[in-house]
Short mmCIF file of C-alpha atoms in Angstrom, two decimals:
data_model
loop_
_atom_site.label_atom_id
_atom_site.label_comp_id
_atom_site.label_asym_id
_atom_site.label_seq_id
_atom_site.Cartn_x
_atom_site.Cartn_y
_atom_site.Cartn_z
CA MET A 17 -39.67 53.17 -176.53
CA ALA A 18 -38.63 49.81 -175.14
CA ASP A 19 -34.93 50.80 -175.15
CA ALA A 20 -35.70 54.06 -173.35
CA HIS A 21 -37.57 52.23 -170.60
CA THR A 22 -34.82 49.61 -170.07
CA SER A 23 -31.92 52.09 -169.94
CA SER A 24 -33.51 54.75 -167.71
CA PRO A 25 -33.13 52.81 -164.36
CA THR A 26 -29.33 52.46 -164.83
CA ARG A 27 -28.65 56.20 -165.13
CA PRO A 28 -29.48 57.09 -161.48
CA SER A 29 -27.43 54.08 -160.31
CA LYS A 30 -24.37 55.18 -162.27
CA LEU A 31 -24.86 58.71 -161.03
CA ARG A 32 -24.99 57.57 -157.40
CA ARG A 33 -21.79 55.56 -157.80
CA ARG A 34 -20.01 58.55 -159.32
CA LEU A 35 -21.21 60.76 -156.52
CA LEU A 36 -20.00 58.26 -153.91
CA TRP A 37 -16.56 57.97 -155.51
CA GLY A 38 -16.34 61.71 -155.86
CA GLY A 39 -17.46 62.25 -152.28
CA GLY A 40 -14.94 59.71 -151.03
CA ALA A 41 -12.14 61.40 -152.94
CA VAL A 42 -13.16 64.79 -151.58
CA ALA A 43 -13.31 63.38 -148.03
CA LEU A 44 -9.86 61.83 -148.39
CA VAL A 45 -8.43 65.09 -149.69
CA ALA A 46 -10.13 66.92 -146.84
CA ILE A 47 -8.66 64.51 -144.25
CA LEU A 48 -5.19 64.92 -145.69
CA ALA A 49 -5.63 68.67 -145.90
CA LEU A 50 -6.94 69.00 -142.36
CA THR A 51 -4.45 66.59 -140.78
CA PRO A 52 -2.34 68.59 -138.32
CA PRO A 53 1.31 69.24 -139.02
CA LEU A 54 2.14 66.72 -136.31
CA LEU A 55 2.15 64.10 -139.07
CA ASN A 56 5.60 65.25 -139.99
CA VAL A 57 7.23 61.88 -139.30
CA SER A 58 10.58 63.20 -138.10
CA ARG A 59 8.84 65.48 -135.63
CA LEU A 60 6.57 62.60 -134.58
CA GLN A 61 9.56 60.35 -133.92
CA ARG A 62 10.85 62.85 -131.38
CA ARG A 63 7.39 63.29 -129.87
CA ILE A 64 6.82 59.52 -129.66
CA SER A 65 10.22 58.95 -128.01
CA THR A 66 9.52 61.76 -125.55
CA SER A 67 6.03 60.41 -124.80
CA ILE A 68 7.26 56.85 -124.14
CA SER A 69 10.20 58.11 -122.07
CA ALA A 70 7.85 60.23 -119.97
CA SER A 71 5.56 57.21 -119.42
CA LEU A 72 8.36 54.85 -118.37
CA GLY A 73 10.80 57.20 -116.69
CA ARG A 74 13.60 55.76 -118.87
CA SER A 75 15.28 57.07 -121.98
CA VAL A 76 13.97 55.52 -125.18
CA ARG A 77 15.45 55.45 -128.67
CA MET A 78 14.36 54.05 -132.02
CA GLU A 79 15.90 53.91 -135.46
CA SER A 80 12.90 55.07 -137.51
CA VAL A 81 9.14 55.61 -137.55
CA GLN A 82 6.82 54.70 -140.41
CA LEU A 83 3.29 56.05 -140.77
CA HIS A 84 0.52 53.72 -141.97
CA LEU A 85 -3.17 54.45 -142.52
CA LEU A 86 -4.43 50.90 -143.08
CA PRO A 87 -5.91 48.82 -141.57
CA THR A 88 -5.97 51.50 -138.87
CA PRO A 89 -3.96 54.73 -138.62
CA GLY A 90 -0.77 54.27 -136.65
CA PHE A 91 2.97 54.01 -136.63
CA THR A 92 5.54 51.25 -136.91
CA LEU A 93 8.49 51.90 -134.63
CA ASN A 94 11.61 50.13 -135.85
CA TYR A 95 14.22 48.82 -133.40
CA LEU A 96 12.86 50.30 -130.18
CA VAL A 97 15.18 50.23 -127.15
CA VAL A 98 14.27 51.11 -123.56
CA ASN A 99 17.56 51.84 -121.82
CA GLU A 100 18.46 50.37 -118.44
CA ASP A 101 19.10 52.27 -115.23
CA PRO A 102 22.92 52.09 -114.72
CA ALA A 103 22.28 50.73 -111.20
CA PHE A 104 21.11 47.48 -112.85
CA GLY A 105 23.61 47.10 -115.67
CA ASN A 106 24.17 48.19 -119.23
CA GLU A 107 21.93 45.79 -121.13
CA PRO A 108 18.61 47.40 -122.24
CA THR A 109 15.49 46.67 -120.20
CA ILE A 110 13.42 46.15 -123.35
CA ARG A 111 14.52 45.64 -126.93
CA ALA A 112 12.07 45.10 -129.80
CA ASP A 113 12.74 44.95 -133.52
CA GLU A 114 9.26 46.25 -134.25
CA VAL A 115 6.48 47.98 -132.34
CA ASP A 116 3.07 48.64 -133.87
CA ALA A 117 1.30 51.62 -132.28
CA GLN A 118 -2.32 52.24 -133.25
CA LEU A 119 -3.15 55.93 -133.12
CA ARG A 120 -6.18 57.58 -131.57
CA VAL A 121 -6.69 60.00 -134.49
CA SER A 122 -8.80 62.39 -132.43
CA SER A 123 -5.83 63.08 -130.16
CA LEU A 124 -3.96 64.77 -133.02
CA TRP A 125 -6.40 67.68 -133.06
CA ARG A 126 -5.50 68.27 -129.43
CA ARG A 127 -1.82 68.24 -130.46
CA GLN A 128 -1.18 65.04 -128.51
CA VAL A 129 0.08 61.61 -129.50
CA GLU A 130 -2.28 59.09 -127.88
CA PHE A 131 -2.34 55.40 -128.75
CA SER A 132 -5.20 52.93 -128.40
CA ARG A 133 -3.01 49.81 -128.71
CA VAL A 134 0.75 49.20 -128.62
CA ARG A 135 2.00 45.80 -129.78
CA PHE A 136 5.60 44.61 -129.33
CA VAL A 137 6.70 41.97 -131.82
CA ASN A 138 9.25 39.41 -130.51
CA PRO A 139 10.68 41.67 -127.79
CA SER A 140 13.40 40.76 -125.29
CA VAL A 141 12.87 41.84 -121.66
CA ASN A 142 15.43 41.70 -118.83
CA LEU A 143 14.13 41.39 -115.27
CA VAL A 144 17.04 42.31 -112.97
CA ARG A 145 17.58 42.21 -109.20
CA ASN A 146 20.72 44.04 -108.07
CA ALA A 147 22.97 43.53 -105.04
CA ASP A 148 20.85 45.97 -103.00
CA GLY A 149 17.76 43.78 -103.45
CA ARG A 150 16.03 46.25 -105.81
CA TRP A 151 14.32 45.27 -109.06
CA ASN A 152 14.83 47.20 -112.28
CA LEU A 153 11.08 47.47 -112.88
CA GLU A 154 10.42 49.12 -109.51
CA ASP A 155 11.05 52.64 -110.76
CA ILE A 156 9.05 52.02 -113.95
CA LEU A 157 6.04 50.79 -111.95
CA MET A 158 6.27 53.59 -109.42
CA HIS A 159 6.67 56.18 -112.19
CA ALA A 160 3.65 54.80 -114.02
CA ALA A 161 1.67 54.87 -110.75
CA ASN A 162 2.28 58.61 -110.45
CA VAL A 163 1.18 59.39 -114.02
CA ASP A 164 -2.54 60.16 -114.25
CA ALA A 165 -4.22 58.12 -116.98
CA ALA A 166 -7.78 57.41 -118.04
CA PRO A 167 -9.05 53.81 -118.43
CA THR A 168 -8.09 52.00 -121.63
CA SER A 169 -11.70 51.42 -122.70
CA GLN A 170 -12.85 55.03 -122.18
CA LYS A 171 -14.59 56.07 -125.41
CA THR A 172 -14.20 59.84 -125.33
CA PRO A 173 -11.07 61.86 -124.51
CA GLY A 174 -10.92 63.48 -121.11
CA GLU A 175 -8.59 65.49 -118.94
CA HIS A 176 -5.97 62.71 -118.89
CA PRO A 177 -4.73 60.59 -121.81
CA ARG A 178 -6.18 57.11 -122.06
CA PHE A 179 -3.83 54.27 -121.13
CA PRO A 180 -3.17 52.10 -124.22
CA TYR A 181 -3.74 48.36 -124.42
CA ILE A 182 -0.15 47.07 -124.35
CA GLU A 183 0.60 43.61 -125.67
CA ALA A 184 3.62 41.56 -126.68
CA THR A 185 3.79 38.44 -128.83
CA GLY A 186 6.65 35.99 -129.04
CA ALA A 187 8.47 37.69 -126.16
CA ARG A 188 11.56 36.43 -124.32
CA VAL A 189 11.84 37.26 -120.59
CA ASN A 190 15.32 36.88 -119.07
CA PHE A 191 16.19 36.91 -115.35
CA LYS A 192 19.39 38.43 -113.97
CA LEU A 193 21.07 38.85 -110.60
CA GLY A 194 23.20 41.92 -111.14
CA GLU A 195 25.26 41.34 -114.28
CA GLU A 196 24.80 37.56 -114.09
CA LYS A 197 22.10 36.21 -116.37
CA LEU A 198 20.35 33.20 -114.85
CA PRO A 199 19.79 30.08 -116.96
CA PHE A 200 16.01 30.41 -116.59
CA SER A 201 13.83 32.36 -119.00
CA LEU A 202 10.31 32.52 -120.37
CA ASN A 203 10.00 31.92 -124.09
CA GLU A 204 7.25 32.45 -126.68
CA ALA A 205 5.53 34.70 -124.14
CA ASP A 206 2.29 36.51 -124.95
CA PHE A 207 1.69 39.47 -122.64
CA ALA A 208 -1.09 42.02 -122.16
CA LEU A 209 -1.45 45.05 -119.86
CA TRP A 210 -4.34 47.49 -119.68
CA LEU A 211 -6.06 49.90 -117.29
CA PRO A 212 -9.68 48.90 -116.53
CA SER A 213 -10.01 51.71 -113.96
CA PRO A 214 -7.85 54.72 -113.06
CA GLN A 215 -6.36 52.95 -110.00
CA GLN A 216 -5.87 49.42 -111.32
CA TRP A 217 -3.85 47.58 -113.94
CA GLN A 218 -4.87 44.24 -115.36
CA VAL A 219 -2.14 41.87 -116.54
CA ARG A 220 -2.08 38.58 -118.45
CA LEU A 221 0.88 36.38 -119.42
CA VAL A 222 1.17 32.99 -121.15
CA ALA A 223 4.66 31.54 -121.70
CA LYS A 224 6.83 28.44 -121.96
CA PRO A 225 9.60 28.10 -119.34
CA LEU A 226 13.07 27.50 -120.75
CA ARG A 227 16.55 26.68 -119.48
CA THR A 228 19.29 28.23 -121.60
CA ASP A 229 22.22 25.99 -120.55
CA GLU A 230 20.40 22.71 -121.20
CA ASN A 231 18.57 21.24 -124.17
CA VAL A 232 15.29 20.91 -122.29
CA GLY A 233 12.24 19.74 -124.23
CA GLY A 234 8.59 20.52 -123.55
CA THR A 235 8.17 21.95 -120.05
CA GLY A 236 4.46 22.77 -120.02
CA ILE A 237 2.74 26.13 -120.04
CA MET A 238 2.93 28.92 -117.44
CA ARG A 239 0.07 31.41 -117.07
CA LEU A 240 -0.34 34.56 -114.99
CA GLU A 241 -3.44 36.72 -114.70
CA GLY A 242 -4.67 39.30 -112.22
CA ALA A 243 -4.67 42.89 -111.04
CA LEU A 244 -2.23 45.37 -109.50
CA GLU A 245 -3.24 48.69 -107.97
CA ARG A 246 -1.50 52.02 -107.48
CA ALA A 247 0.55 52.70 -104.36
CA SER A 248 3.27 55.05 -103.17
CA THR A 249 5.91 52.28 -102.85
CA LEU A 250 6.42 48.94 -104.53
CA GLY A 251 5.90 46.97 -101.33
CA GLU A 252 2.52 48.61 -100.75
CA VAL A 253 1.14 47.69 -104.19
CA PRO A 254 -2.06 45.62 -103.70
CA VAL A 255 -2.13 42.48 -105.87
CA ASN A 256 -4.60 39.75 -106.71
CA LEU A 257 -2.82 37.30 -109.00
CA LYS A 258 -3.40 33.75 -110.18
CA ALA A 259 -0.62 31.73 -111.76
CA SER A 260 -0.29 28.17 -112.98
CA TRP A 261 2.24 25.76 -114.44
CA HIS A 262 0.48 22.83 -116.06
CA ASP A 263 1.29 19.72 -118.10
CA ALA A 264 5.01 19.69 -117.28
CA PRO A 265 6.67 16.25 -117.62
CA LEU A 266 8.56 15.59 -114.37
CA GLY A 267 11.82 14.65 -116.08
CA GLU A 268 11.92 17.91 -118.04
CA ALA A 269 10.68 19.92 -115.05
CA SER A 270 13.55 18.63 -112.88
CA ARG A 271 16.07 19.47 -115.61
CA LEU A 272 14.57 22.95 -115.86
CA LEU A 273 14.83 23.59 -112.11
CA THR A 274 18.10 21.83 -111.27
CA GLY A 275 19.88 21.26 -114.57
CA GLU A 276 19.68 17.47 -114.08
CA ASP A 277 17.09 14.77 -114.73
CA ALA A 278 15.96 13.50 -111.31
CA ASN A 279 14.85 10.22 -112.99
CA TRP A 280 11.22 10.69 -112.02
CA ARG A 281 8.34 10.45 -114.45
CA GLY A 282 4.78 11.75 -114.31
CA THR A 283 3.07 15.08 -114.93
CA LEU A 284 3.32 18.22 -112.81
CA HIS A 285 0.51 20.74 -112.27
CA LEU A 286 1.00 23.79 -110.04
CA ASP A 287 -1.63 26.44 -109.17
CA VAL A 288 -0.74 29.61 -107.25
CA ASN A 289 -2.85 32.44 -105.77
CA VAL A 290 -1.29 35.65 -104.37
CA THR A 291 -3.40 38.25 -102.55
CA GLY A 292 -2.48 41.24 -100.40
CA HIS A 293 0.39 43.71 -100.71
CA LEU A 294 3.64 42.82 -102.43
CA ASN A 295 5.64 43.02 -99.20
CA ASN A 296 3.00 41.23 -97.09
CA ALA A 297 0.91 38.90 -99.23
CA THR A 298 -0.72 35.52 -98.73
CA LEU A 299 0.51 32.80 -101.07
CA LYS A 300 -1.54 29.63 -101.58
CA THR A 301 -0.38 26.80 -103.81
CA GLN A 302 -1.59 23.39 -104.90
CA LEU A 303 0.94 20.95 -106.35
CA THR A 304 -0.35 17.85 -108.13
CA LEU A 305 1.83 15.03 -109.47
CA ASP A 306 -0.01 12.56 -111.69
CA GLU A 307 1.25 8.99 -112.22
CA LEU A 308 4.45 9.56 -110.26
CA ARG A 309 7.02 6.79 -110.89
CA ARG A 310 10.70 6.07 -111.41
CA ALA A 311 12.19 6.50 -114.87
CA ASP A 312 13.76 3.03 -114.95
CA PHE A 313 10.62 0.98 -114.24
CA VAL A 314 6.84 1.26 -114.09
CA PRO A 315 5.42 0.02 -110.76
CA ALA A 316 2.24 -1.99 -110.57
CA GLN A 317 0.56 0.99 -108.91
CA MET A 318 1.65 4.52 -109.79
CA LEU A 319 1.29 7.33 -107.25
CA ASP A 320 -0.91 10.42 -107.46
CA VAL A 321 0.21 13.15 -105.05
CA THR A 322 -1.48 16.41 -104.02
CA MET A 323 0.13 18.96 -101.71
CA ASN A 324 -1.54 22.18 -100.52
CA CYS A 325 0.54 25.01 -99.04
CA ALA A 326 -0.20 28.40 -97.49
CA THR A 327 2.43 30.98 -96.52
CA GLY A 328 3.10 34.65 -96.11
CA ILE A 329 5.37 36.12 -98.77
CA ASN A 330 7.40 39.29 -99.30
CA ILE A 331 7.77 39.25 -103.09
CA PRO A 332 10.39 42.02 -103.51
CA GLU A 333 12.59 40.41 -100.82
CA LEU A 334 11.85 36.78 -101.88
CA LEU A 335 11.00 35.79 -98.31
CA LEU A 336 8.42 33.27 -97.04
CA THR A 337 7.03 33.34 -93.50
CA HIS A 338 4.91 30.87 -91.52
CA SER A 339 4.74 28.25 -94.28
CA ALA A 340 2.58 25.15 -93.86
CA CYS A 341 2.03 22.36 -96.37
CA THR A 342 -0.27 19.35 -96.03
CA MET A 343 -0.22 16.17 -98.08
CA PRO A 344 -3.24 13.90 -97.53
CA ASP A 345 -2.48 10.19 -97.27
CA GLY A 346 -6.01 8.93 -97.61
CA ASP A 347 -7.02 9.36 -93.96
CA THR A 348 -7.47 12.12 -91.41
CA HIS A 349 -3.75 12.35 -90.54
CA PRO A 350 -2.01 14.19 -93.39
CA LEU A 351 1.72 14.76 -93.61
CA VAL A 352 2.47 18.36 -92.53
CA LEU A 353 5.55 20.39 -93.50
CA THR A 354 6.11 23.73 -91.76
CA SER A 355 8.76 26.45 -91.73
CA GLU A 356 8.89 29.75 -89.87
CA ALA A 357 11.08 31.67 -92.33
CA THR A 358 12.49 30.80 -95.76
CA ASP A 359 14.76 32.80 -98.04
CA LEU A 360 13.93 31.63 -101.56
CA ARG A 361 17.50 32.40 -102.62
CA GLN A 362 18.87 29.95 -100.01
CA LEU A 363 16.39 27.10 -99.81
CA GLU A 364 19.07 24.69 -98.60
CA ASN A 365 19.39 26.77 -95.38
CA ALA A 366 15.66 26.98 -94.59
CA PRO A 367 14.38 25.49 -91.31
CA LEU A 368 11.87 22.70 -91.79
CA ASN A 369 9.54 20.60 -89.64
CA ILE A 370 7.89 17.33 -90.72
CA ASP A 371 4.99 15.85 -88.75
CA ASP A 372 2.54 13.02 -89.33
CA ASP A 373 0.85 11.53 -86.28
CA GLN A 374 -0.44 8.37 -87.90
CA MET A 375 0.54 7.66 -91.49
CA GLN A 376 -0.83 4.35 -92.70
CA MET A 377 1.71 1.74 -93.74
CA GLY A 378 -0.08 1.58 -97.08
CA THR A 379 0.95 5.18 -97.77
CA LEU A 380 4.57 4.46 -96.82
CA PHE A 381 4.62 1.42 -99.10
CA ASN A 382 3.20 3.49 -101.97
CA TRP A 383 6.31 5.68 -101.70
CA LEU A 384 8.66 2.72 -101.28
CA ARG A 385 7.37 1.24 -104.54
CA LEU A 386 8.85 4.26 -106.33
CA PHE A 387 12.33 3.03 -105.35
CA SER A 388 12.07 -0.73 -105.81
CA GLN A 389 10.20 -3.14 -108.05
CA ARG A 390 10.23 -5.75 -105.29
CA ILE A 391 7.91 -3.97 -102.86
CA PRO A 392 4.69 -6.05 -102.83
CA VAL A 393 1.35 -4.68 -103.96
CA ALA A 394 -0.25 -5.73 -100.66
CA SER A 395 0.85 -3.53 -97.74
CA PRO A 396 1.28 -4.74 -94.16
CA ALA A 397 -0.92 -3.37 -91.40
CA GLY A 398 0.44 -0.71 -89.11
CA THR A 399 1.11 3.01 -88.81
CA VAL A 400 4.08 5.41 -88.93
CA SER A 401 4.46 8.56 -86.83
CA LEU A 402 6.99 11.18 -88.00
CA HIS A 403 8.31 14.15 -86.02
CA PHE A 404 11.46 15.76 -87.45
CA ASP A 405 13.03 19.21 -87.22
CA ARG A 406 15.85 20.71 -89.27
CA PRO A 407 17.17 23.98 -87.80
CA ALA A 408 18.14 26.83 -90.12
CA LYS A 409 21.54 26.76 -91.82
CA THR A 410 22.26 23.11 -91.06
CA ARG A 411 21.94 19.78 -92.85
CA LEU A 412 21.26 17.88 -89.64
CA TRP A 413 17.83 16.58 -88.66
CA ASP A 414 16.53 15.98 -85.17
CA GLY A 415 13.50 13.87 -84.35
CA THR A 416 11.96 10.44 -84.40
CA ALA A 417 9.94 8.05 -86.54
CA THR A 418 7.87 5.37 -84.85
CA VAL A 419 6.65 2.35 -86.82
CA THR A 420 3.86 0.52 -85.00
CA LEU A 421 3.26 -3.07 -86.17
CA PRO A 422 0.39 -5.23 -84.89
CA HIS A 423 1.03 -8.84 -83.85
CA ALA A 424 2.04 -10.93 -86.83
CA SER A 425 1.14 -14.51 -85.91
CA GLY A 426 -2.45 -14.40 -84.79
CA ASP A 427 -1.47 -14.13 -81.15
CA ALA A 428 -4.37 -11.96 -80.07
CA ALA A 429 -2.77 -11.32 -76.72
CA GLY A 430 0.46 -10.02 -78.25
CA GLU A 431 1.27 -6.33 -77.92
CA PRO A 432 2.00 -4.27 -81.07
CA ALA A 433 5.69 -3.73 -81.77
CA ALA A 434 6.91 -0.14 -81.90
CA LEU A 435 10.11 0.44 -83.91
CA LEU A 436 11.72 3.73 -82.87
CA PHE A 437 14.02 5.52 -85.35
CA HIS A 438 15.84 8.63 -84.20
CA ALA A 439 17.82 11.10 -86.33
CA THR A 440 21.51 11.48 -85.64
CA ARG A 441 24.78 12.39 -87.35
CA ASN A 442 26.41 9.53 -89.24
CA THR A 443 30.03 9.96 -88.19
CA SER A 444 31.25 7.07 -90.32
CA SER A 445 30.25 8.94 -93.51
CA ALA A 446 30.93 12.49 -92.44
CA ASP A 447 32.90 13.14 -95.64
CA ASP A 448 29.84 12.41 -97.80
CA PRO A 449 27.21 15.17 -97.35
CA ALA A 450 24.49 12.86 -98.66
CA CYS A 451 25.09 10.45 -95.78
CA VAL A 452 25.36 12.92 -92.89
CA ASN A 453 21.74 12.46 -91.84
CA SER A 454 21.12 9.03 -90.36
CA LEU A 455 18.05 7.27 -88.98
CA VAL A 456 19.11 4.87 -86.25
CA LEU A 457 16.73 2.09 -85.24
CA ALA A 458 16.89 1.72 -81.49
CA PRO A 459 17.23 -1.94 -80.43
CA THR A 460 13.64 -3.16 -80.34
CA SER A 461 12.33 -6.55 -79.32
CA VAL A 462 9.74 -7.82 -81.80
CA ARG A 463 7.64 -10.90 -80.96
CA LEU A 464 7.04 -12.66 -84.26
CA ASP A 465 4.94 -15.55 -82.94
CA THR A 466 4.50 -17.47 -79.69
CA ASP A 467 7.97 -19.06 -79.98
CA SER A 468 9.93 -16.44 -81.98
CA SER A 469 11.31 -13.10 -80.88
CA VAL A 470 14.18 -11.03 -82.32
CA LEU A 471 15.98 -7.86 -81.37
CA LEU A 472 16.03 -5.50 -84.37
CA SER A 473 18.54 -2.64 -84.76
CA GLY A 474 20.11 -0.76 -87.64
CA GLN A 475 20.80 2.45 -89.50
CA ILE A 476 19.39 4.08 -92.65
CA THR A 477 21.01 6.93 -94.61
CA ALA A 478 20.70 8.41 -98.06
CA CYS A 479 23.57 6.07 -99.06
CA GLY A 480 22.00 2.80 -97.92
CA TYR A 481 20.94 0.78 -94.89
CA ARG A 482 22.25 -1.77 -92.40
CA LEU A 483 19.82 -3.88 -90.31
CA ARG A 484 20.49 -6.57 -87.71
CA ALA A 485 18.16 -9.28 -86.33
CA ASN A 486 19.34 -11.15 -83.24
CA GLY A 487 17.22 -13.67 -81.36
CA THR A 488 15.17 -16.80 -81.91
CA ALA A 489 13.12 -17.51 -85.03
CA SER A 490 11.76 -20.34 -87.12
CA ARG A 491 11.91 -20.91 -90.86
CA THR A 492 8.15 -20.25 -91.01
CA VAL A 493 8.65 -16.78 -89.57
CA PHE A 494 11.35 -15.93 -92.13
CA ASP A 495 9.20 -17.21 -95.00
CA SER A 496 6.37 -14.98 -93.80
CA ALA A 497 8.68 -11.96 -93.57
CA THR A 498 10.12 -12.39 -97.07
CA ALA A 499 6.61 -12.89 -98.49
CA SER A 500 5.67 -9.47 -97.10
CA LEU A 501 9.00 -7.87 -98.12
CA PRO A 502 10.62 -9.78 -101.01
CA ILE A 503 13.59 -7.40 -100.89
CA LEU A 504 14.68 -9.22 -97.69
CA GLU A 505 15.10 -12.47 -99.61
CA ASP A 506 18.39 -11.47 -101.26
CA THR A 507 21.14 -13.73 -99.89
CA LEU A 508 19.02 -14.34 -96.77
CA ALA A 509 17.67 -17.81 -97.55
CA PRO A 510 20.92 -19.74 -96.90
CA LEU A 511 21.26 -18.15 -93.47
CA VAL A 512 17.86 -18.84 -91.94
CA PRO A 513 17.09 -21.94 -89.88
CA GLU A 514 15.88 -25.13 -91.47
CA ALA A 515 12.25 -26.11 -91.09
CA GLY A 516 11.44 -27.17 -87.59
CA SER A 517 11.54 -25.64 -84.16
CA PRO A 518 12.83 -22.10 -83.66
CA SER A 519 16.59 -21.67 -83.32
CA ALA A 520 19.03 -18.88 -82.58
CA VAL A 521 19.75 -16.36 -85.36
CA ASP A 522 22.08 -13.34 -85.59
CA ILE A 523 22.05 -11.85 -89.08
CA THR A 524 23.05 -8.45 -90.52
CA CYS A 525 21.81 -7.30 -93.94
CA ALA A 526 23.27 -4.24 -95.68
CA ARG A 527 22.60 -2.55 -98.99
CA PRO A 528 23.94 0.59 -100.69
CA TRP A 529 21.09 2.18 -102.65
CA GLY A 530 21.30 1.09 -106.26
CA ALA A 531 23.32 -2.06 -105.46
CA ALA A 532 22.54 -5.58 -104.30
CA GLN A 533 21.78 -6.51 -100.70
CA SER A 534 24.22 -8.70 -98.80
CA CYS A 535 23.50 -10.65 -95.62
CA ALA A 536 25.87 -12.46 -93.28
CA LEU A 537 25.86 -14.30 -89.98
CA ASN A 538 27.39 -12.35 -87.15
CA LYS A 539 30.25 -14.06 -85.41
CA PRO A 540 29.91 -14.55 -81.67
CA ALA A 541 31.89 -12.08 -79.67
CA ALA A 542 35.18 -13.49 -78.51
CA THR A 543 35.32 -14.23 -74.80
CA ALA A 544 38.46 -13.72 -72.76
CA HIS A 545 39.88 -16.88 -71.19
CA LYS A 546 41.57 -16.66 -67.83
CA PRO A 547 44.81 -18.58 -67.56
CA ALA A 548 44.43 -21.82 -65.65
CA THR A 549 45.75 -21.81 -62.10
CA HIS A 550 47.29 -24.88 -60.54
CA LYS A 551 47.14 -25.63 -56.91
CA ARG A 552 50.30 -26.69 -55.34
#
């Protein structure tokens, strides 16, 4: 009796398990038996190619298709190629060794092939702009805009097929101008595209920028996220995009952009917002440089820079209009850069205006410390006003810089000195493009103390400087000047007056950038002597 009571509870359990296994087997057989004939893989390969071609408006080919039921029903497309429009070259627009397409099983009973998710594994994408200014993705976007699709997250099938969630992992994005492949690309890119509503696409991209002709190290992370809406033409597509480029070391960033290390160090952060239509959008950017410094030395005080810009932009044409950038300098008079029109393909020809009504000398000295270790930590009092214009398609600047210095010797009645620099063409270095632009210091009388006054003049270019001081000064005045600017001390000490009362000085100091300064006494101008006349 005891054995009968202990064994009786296990019989229903074993029976239930057998029924479950049997029911599962019957269900599996029923699924396989009821699956439509569309599961003929060779026929599906043609249908899948036709479906993708119809969605993109480009011919598509693949080597083979494999059906899988686990973990979810779908297909693996091997070596998928989206062919290029001949107007943009012969290299495929998209090439992927493998594409995983998850199937919406319910679509098979409606004799359709509808996917819930399409994942590209390590694809290569070519973004091309041809000689006519057209992009190779224009036709694909416009074709997709004219294809009716239901939102990606729609649960039940409707009149139109549901747009799949498209993603790519480990992608490489190349940029081309016609047949020429540019040295810039995006590597290890993760991409996602889906349709949250019938009229809007949502896009997300995370990638590492790369330069193919240089061994560039870590260059930070680029991100893009936002929405694009349907329109009849590419230029009319409404966009709301946010992009960023963060944590880029300045040395590697300069090598990425120019192919050369600009010998600056620090960290770059860039944030970008684009709103409006593609051919008439508003672009706002914020550039931040943390701990900006030279590569060859670390100054006592590193520089943190923030620049905010706003401009109109025509993205398909790569044109900027009405650009304005401001860079705060710690007071209410920020540096302002403006430009009416800029072609991003020819930045060197863009017009540019620079204005700052009252930059503090402390801000100027913060920048000077990036170029020399001998600029003192303490900055002199005074202000700098900048007003420069560079017309389009020229390297020449026009404008003035005014340096206003308060009295230096405690002479309360003394007037501030105003040093006026004006831009001109440096004819003596016309063969060197770097030295064409020259800042000439107009001869300016500077009262150094009650008994000392000198006439300052000179010239500054991208190649170096030459400054002249002519007048009356004492040794005390020179000691005070070199204490404020130690860079003036090079070879200057032997030429200044001895201690005592002020005496006449006429000294010229010159320095090519990157070399030592040299100073010399100017020789008095020779005077013509009339021949002696003798009276008879």
